[in-house]
Amino acid sequence: VKLSPEQERALDIFLSNYSSFYQATFIPIDNLTVDNVTIQNSVMYVIGRIGRKTLPHDPDWIWNQTKSKVTVNFAPNEQVILTKLNPRKHSKSSSDSQHPSYKLWDCEIISERTQGSQIHFLWVEKGKANAWSPPPLVKSPSSEKSEPPSIEITPSSTPGSPGNTVVSPRSTSSDEIDIRDLSFLKDFIEPQLASQFGWLDNLPGSIPKPDFNSNARHSW
């Protein structure tokens, strides 16, 4: 049987724990808690029927089998059936919150050791750090933050003015930048250019423009 890399990881975790099968503690399925199956790297043996409805879960989500089951013969007369489960939003949930991004592996053991009982080995590959930690969440496009607007400063290509600098706001979102908000850059560009942007009240050496709107009358 050709296994995917994640199935191989699950099989390796199972085999590394199977050697202590007779010393292990077996938990009845009815005694499992949500923390048992959602804290990362937790491993346990469970007695009973494992399924999307029998595994403990929170009200807003339920376990879902994401891939077909794979049966692996790992020893003479011994098999393990690998199943990957992830949460999905419960159909009756009224919450708009994102569901957690857990990854749980169910390894059902078929062996003389189980003596006809349904015994499973569970491994939480992806989960929360501990019982008090927030769960990892499924990413959605709406949860991605937009990048803040950036400012591009490039040398001017105007002939004869190699020292001039052009400052242009470049926005990656719907927000717009007023050129006056960039006045803090006036010390890094030519004074004439800063004056054009309105960043200088009075440019040294410049000649004030006449006021043609003045109410003063000249007598001849």
Short mmCIF file of C-alpha atoms in Angstrom, two decimals, residues 81 86 149:
data_model
loop_
_atom_site.label_atom_id
_atom_site.label_comp_id
_atom_site.label_asym_id
_atom_site.label_seq_id
_atom_site.Cartn_x
_atom_site.Cartn_y
_atom_site.Cartn_z
CA ILE A 81 -6.60 0.89 9.71
CA ASN A 86 -10.59 17.08 11.02
CA PRO A 149 0.08 51.35 2.47
#
